[in-house]
Amino acid sequence: MLLFDKGYLEIRNTNIHPLSKIYLQYRQLKNNNIKSILLNKATNVKKINTNEYIFYFNNKDDILKGILGDIFLFYIKTILQKKDFELIFNDNKISPNWNIVTYYYKAFYASSLLLRLCFRGNLFLDLEYKKCLEYIVTIHTGEVIKLDSNYFYYIEPIDDLYQLRIEKSQHNTHETVWEKMNILLQQILLLSNSNSDEQAFLHSCLDINQKLGNKFPSQLRNRVNYQPLYGLKAVDKELYSITENGNWVKEILSFDVKDVKNNDNRIANVFVAYSLYIEKFAFRLIQDYFAMSNREDHILAYINKFREDKIEISEIPFFY
């Protein structure tokens, strides 16, 4: 089954191709990311309304370095969390609750990574940073501006440059990521070929989100992690640890809401399959970035430099 077809290629050519001309070393990541370029590289700011602002840049490389830095930061988070889950995967001393929560964060970081590879992402403004950004926005707009703490950004082409638009998030960070992932999959679906394997698979993913709610991964985590009665479910063997065994493609294509609704173990199985697709999509784009750049994966190499147990990321295939 060809899962990464025209939709994938359109995303790769639109976003990864321009990024492949940009290179950042590990030591440059602290000063080259979205939050840093908003403070240091924006040349103008336009207020659209009280919840939305557009930042302009004179040099498109500045914004490409910013998004590439964000990509690498979340690539690192995803790699480390993936390894953490692998370490507890076969450990029967770990409770199902912590197994599921650990897996959830692997999926959350992979989803955050894929969003950034598609030139968008959540933006949290802590108090000190928010004051600095408010000052910049106030200077450019001529109004005294008070910003919120949670935004979502989009990098959009404008003539030969890029602009960065931020809009206030309507939900918390986790819910926003899964909501925006659903929107991204809808956009990829529109890029896919009619009657293709890729299109059929995307239809199934969107059907899952429609019937379970596109925030179902976050809701599963909240139940397992925060509701005290779920401790009893673990003790009474009613809640099972997540595994990545089995046919995740079949899990998506054969989804039946009657089989999974109100059954957290089955919802977890669907979640694993859904998130594996997202993770593989993101890792394939990362691998294509390094291939187009004609460089080795120096980020993974730097992480492994300080580890005895080296982390390996297999090449992601197009067919399943």
XYZ file of C-alpha atoms in Angstrom:
320
model
C 0.000 0.000 0.000
C 1.499 3.320 -1.119
C 0.839 5.607 1.875
C 3.230 8.422 0.998
C 2.103 9.431 -2.455
C 1.156 12.713 -4.123
C -0.084 14.355 -0.925
C 3.209 13.628 0.797
C 5.244 14.757 -2.225
C 3.358 18.062 -2.443
C 4.114 18.767 1.224
C 7.760 17.804 0.740
C 8.238 19.943 -2.361
C 6.480 22.985 -0.888
C 8.167 22.996 2.521
C 11.245 20.783 2.604
C 12.738 21.953 -0.674
C 13.233 25.584 0.479
C 14.393 24.370 3.900
C 17.037 22.146 2.316
C 18.983 25.273 1.332
C 19.275 26.207 5.027
C 21.594 24.557 7.538
C 21.815 24.954 11.304
C 24.323 23.367 13.626
C 23.237 22.002 16.982
C 24.878 24.899 18.848
C 22.853 27.417 16.805
C 19.437 26.158 17.875
C 19.107 28.348 20.984
C 19.271 31.496 18.866
C 17.540 30.233 15.737
C 13.932 29.289 16.406
C 10.540 30.900 16.008
C 10.529 32.659 19.382
C 13.988 34.122 18.828
C 13.298 35.463 15.330
C 10.065 37.111 16.453
C 12.093 39.144 18.949
C 15.196 39.743 16.874
C 14.376 39.577 13.159
C 10.866 40.937 12.610
C 10.914 44.261 10.740
C 7.207 45.122 11.022
C 4.054 43.919 12.749
C 0.449 44.352 11.599
C -2.515 43.936 13.912
C -5.376 42.104 12.218
C -7.573 42.043 15.311
C -7.090 41.609 19.063
C -6.363 37.899 18.567
C -4.281 37.923 15.384
C -1.016 39.574 14.266
C 1.259 39.315 11.233
C 5.053 39.638 11.558
C 7.097 40.645 8.513
C 10.746 39.901 7.710
C 13.068 41.439 5.109
C 15.140 38.284 4.700
C 13.382 34.990 4.003
C 16.406 33.067 5.310
C 15.712 34.488 8.777
C 12.286 32.909 8.936
C 13.499 29.668 7.329
C 16.196 29.425 9.997
C 13.546 30.054 12.622
C 11.262 27.255 11.461
C 14.182 24.883 10.858
C 15.355 25.546 14.410
C 11.864 24.747 15.711
C 11.840 21.569 13.605
C 15.163 20.404 15.025
C 14.082 21.195 18.598
C 10.993 19.020 18.242
C 12.931 16.379 16.332
C 15.175 16.081 19.388
C 12.172 15.865 21.725
C 10.584 13.193 19.536
C 13.758 11.101 19.309
C 14.332 11.173 23.068
C 10.716 10.392 23.930
C 10.654 7.583 21.376
C 13.713 6.072 23.052
C 12.162 6.517 26.505
C 9.108 4.561 25.411
C 11.270 1.810 23.942
C 13.067 1.494 27.288
C 9.825 0.786 29.144
C 8.111 -1.068 26.303
C 8.911 -4.548 27.629
C 9.145 -3.633 31.302
C 6.223 -5.264 33.080
C 7.130 -3.327 36.226
C 5.816 -0.154 34.580
C 2.104 0.438 35.118
C -0.214 0.620 32.096
C -1.025 4.188 33.150
C 2.576 5.363 32.828
C 3.097 3.278 29.707
C 0.194 5.049 27.985
C 1.238 8.502 29.199
C 4.834 7.960 28.042
C 3.599 6.845 24.642
C 1.248 9.817 24.468
C 4.129 12.276 24.757
C 6.008 10.461 22.004
C 2.981 10.947 19.781
C 2.452 14.543 20.918
C 6.038 15.536 20.075
C 5.867 13.753 16.714
C 2.657 15.616 15.891
C 4.212 18.925 16.965
C 7.174 18.076 14.716
C 5.001 17.321 11.695
C 3.087 20.566 12.124
C 6.373 22.492 12.073
C 7.565 20.594 9.030
C 4.399 21.987 7.455
C 5.281 25.547 8.542
C 2.963 25.913 11.540
C 2.987 25.232 15.263
C 1.851 26.158 18.758
C 3.533 29.089 20.464
C 3.520 29.482 24.244
C 4.572 32.860 25.626
C 5.898 32.777 29.172
C 5.591 35.968 31.217
C 9.069 37.379 30.540
C 8.983 36.572 26.820
C 5.447 37.950 26.470
C 6.534 41.320 27.889
C 9.350 41.527 25.326
C 7.061 40.617 22.419
C 4.355 43.021 23.615
C 6.936 45.814 23.522
C 7.868 45.005 19.920
C 4.240 44.735 18.784
C 3.350 47.970 20.576
C 6.176 49.867 18.841
C 5.171 48.684 15.358
C 1.405 49.028 15.724
C 1.352 52.267 17.699
C -1.053 50.712 20.209
C -0.452 49.444 23.714
C -0.778 45.695 23.129
C -1.433 42.981 25.708
C -0.882 39.487 24.368
C -2.306 36.170 25.483
C -0.075 33.235 26.457
C -1.184 30.641 23.878
C -0.950 31.194 20.136
C -0.677 29.164 16.974
C 1.538 30.371 14.149
C 1.524 29.935 10.385
C 4.374 30.749 8.017
C 2.927 31.984 4.740
C 4.584 32.995 1.444
C 4.237 36.622 0.417
C 5.889 37.637 -2.874
C 9.476 36.338 -2.552
C 9.429 36.408 1.252
C 7.536 34.789 4.119
C 5.306 36.300 6.774
C 4.492 34.776 10.149
C 0.921 35.025 11.367
C -0.071 34.250 14.945
C -3.615 33.678 16.155
C -4.872 33.129 19.679
C -5.472 29.450 20.453
C -9.002 28.539 21.459
C -7.888 25.469 23.415
C -4.946 24.375 25.546
C -1.692 23.386 23.860
C -2.425 19.662 23.668
C -5.949 20.018 22.320
C -4.741 22.617 19.810
C -2.055 20.303 18.421
C -4.544 17.496 17.745
C -7.130 19.897 16.317
C -4.563 21.429 13.957
C -3.312 17.957 12.996
C -6.826 17.093 11.858
C -6.895 20.243 9.706
C -3.482 19.389 8.250
C -4.663 15.892 7.284
C -7.662 17.459 5.549
C -5.277 19.639 3.548
C -3.050 16.686 2.629
C -6.168 14.784 1.540
C -6.992 17.561 -0.935
C -3.488 17.196 -2.391
C -3.726 13.421 -2.819
C -4.696 11.569 -5.972
C -8.291 10.421 -6.310
C -8.854 6.733 -5.572
C -5.290 6.306 -4.306
C -4.154 4.264 -1.318
C -3.025 7.484 0.305
C -6.436 9.067 -0.106
C -8.231 6.017 1.314
C -5.949 5.978 4.346
C -6.400 9.706 4.981
C -10.174 9.320 4.710
C -9.990 6.661 7.411
C -7.860 8.870 9.684
C -10.325 11.717 9.315
C -13.241 9.363 9.929
C -11.613 8.362 13.225
C -11.238 12.010 14.214
C -14.818 12.754 13.241
C -16.288 9.867 15.233
C -14.012 9.917 18.281
C -13.407 13.668 18.206
C -10.150 15.093 16.864
C -8.879 15.648 20.405
C -9.303 11.983 21.396
C -5.555 11.385 22.028
C -5.419 14.195 24.594
C -8.676 13.046 26.178
C -7.326 9.498 26.521
C -4.211 10.817 28.261
C -6.283 12.970 30.587
C -8.422 10.042 31.684
C -5.533 7.666 32.243
C -3.216 10.191 33.873
C -5.525 12.339 35.975
C -8.588 10.333 36.943
C -7.881 8.409 40.192
C -10.155 5.488 39.293
C -7.772 4.576 36.480
C -5.331 3.388 39.141
C -7.900 0.727 39.985
C -8.194 -0.219 36.314
C -4.461 -0.892 36.224
C -4.469 -2.942 39.429
C -7.541 -4.917 38.341
C -5.985 -5.644 34.920
C -8.688 -3.734 33.090
C -6.212 -1.343 31.480
C -3.467 -2.701 29.253
C -0.084 -1.307 28.293
C 0.372 0.010 24.776
C 2.322 -2.091 22.321
C 3.332 -1.234 18.771
C 2.915 -4.778 17.533
C 0.296 -5.623 14.959
C -0.762 -4.126 11.650
C -1.232 -0.412 12.296
C -2.352 0.250 8.701
C -5.114 -2.361 9.040
C -6.104 -0.833 12.385
C -6.828 2.471 10.645
C -8.542 1.053 7.571
C -10.775 -1.324 9.540
C -11.847 1.249 12.123
C -15.383 0.767 13.408
C -16.551 3.186 16.075
C -18.872 0.558 17.584
C -15.804 -1.585 18.307
C -13.861 1.087 20.165
C -16.189 3.657 21.702
C -16.045 3.703 25.519
C -13.264 1.090 25.408
C -9.985 2.733 26.378
C -7.889 -0.288 25.421
C -9.270 -0.243 21.881
C -9.037 3.550 21.688
C -5.368 3.209 22.675
C -4.838 0.755 19.803
C -6.374 3.204 17.339
C -4.316 6.028 18.829
C -1.093 4.040 18.337
C -1.910 3.398 14.681
C -2.907 7.024 14.055
C 0.187 8.421 15.753
C 2.538 5.981 14.004
C 1.378 7.368 10.672
C 2.084 10.903 11.886
C 5.508 9.908 13.233
C 6.509 8.144 10.024
C 5.311 11.079 7.915
C 7.464 13.448 10.003
C 10.556 11.215 10.018
C 10.293 10.686 6.241
C 10.241 14.455 5.719
C 13.276 14.827 8.013
C 15.115 12.146 6.053
C 14.249 13.873 2.784
C 15.532 17.161 4.197
C 18.941 15.639 4.870
C 18.932 13.872 1.483
C 18.107 17.115 -0.352
C 20.739 18.943 1.696
C 23.278 16.223 0.884
C 24.202 16.062 4.571
C 24.161 13.456 7.296
C 21.654 13.643 10.125
C 23.937 15.691 12.365
C 21.207 16.172 14.987
C 20.884 12.448 15.653
C 24.668 12.110 15.457
C 25.107 14.796 18.126
C 22.575 13.124 20.423
C 24.370 9.791 20.044
C 27.734 11.408 20.738
C 26.892 11.390 24.443
C 25.089 8.045 24.641
C 26.337 4.516 25.147
C 23.066 3.083 23.831
C 22.983 4.662 20.386
C 19.606 5.665 18.962
C 18.794 4.501 15.450
C 16.034 5.792 13.196
C 15.256 3.387 10.364
C 14.645 4.695 6.870
C 10.926 5.282 6.452
C 9.471 3.443 3.427
C 6.717 4.736 1.152
C 4.941 1.364 0.873
C 3.270 -0.629 3.679
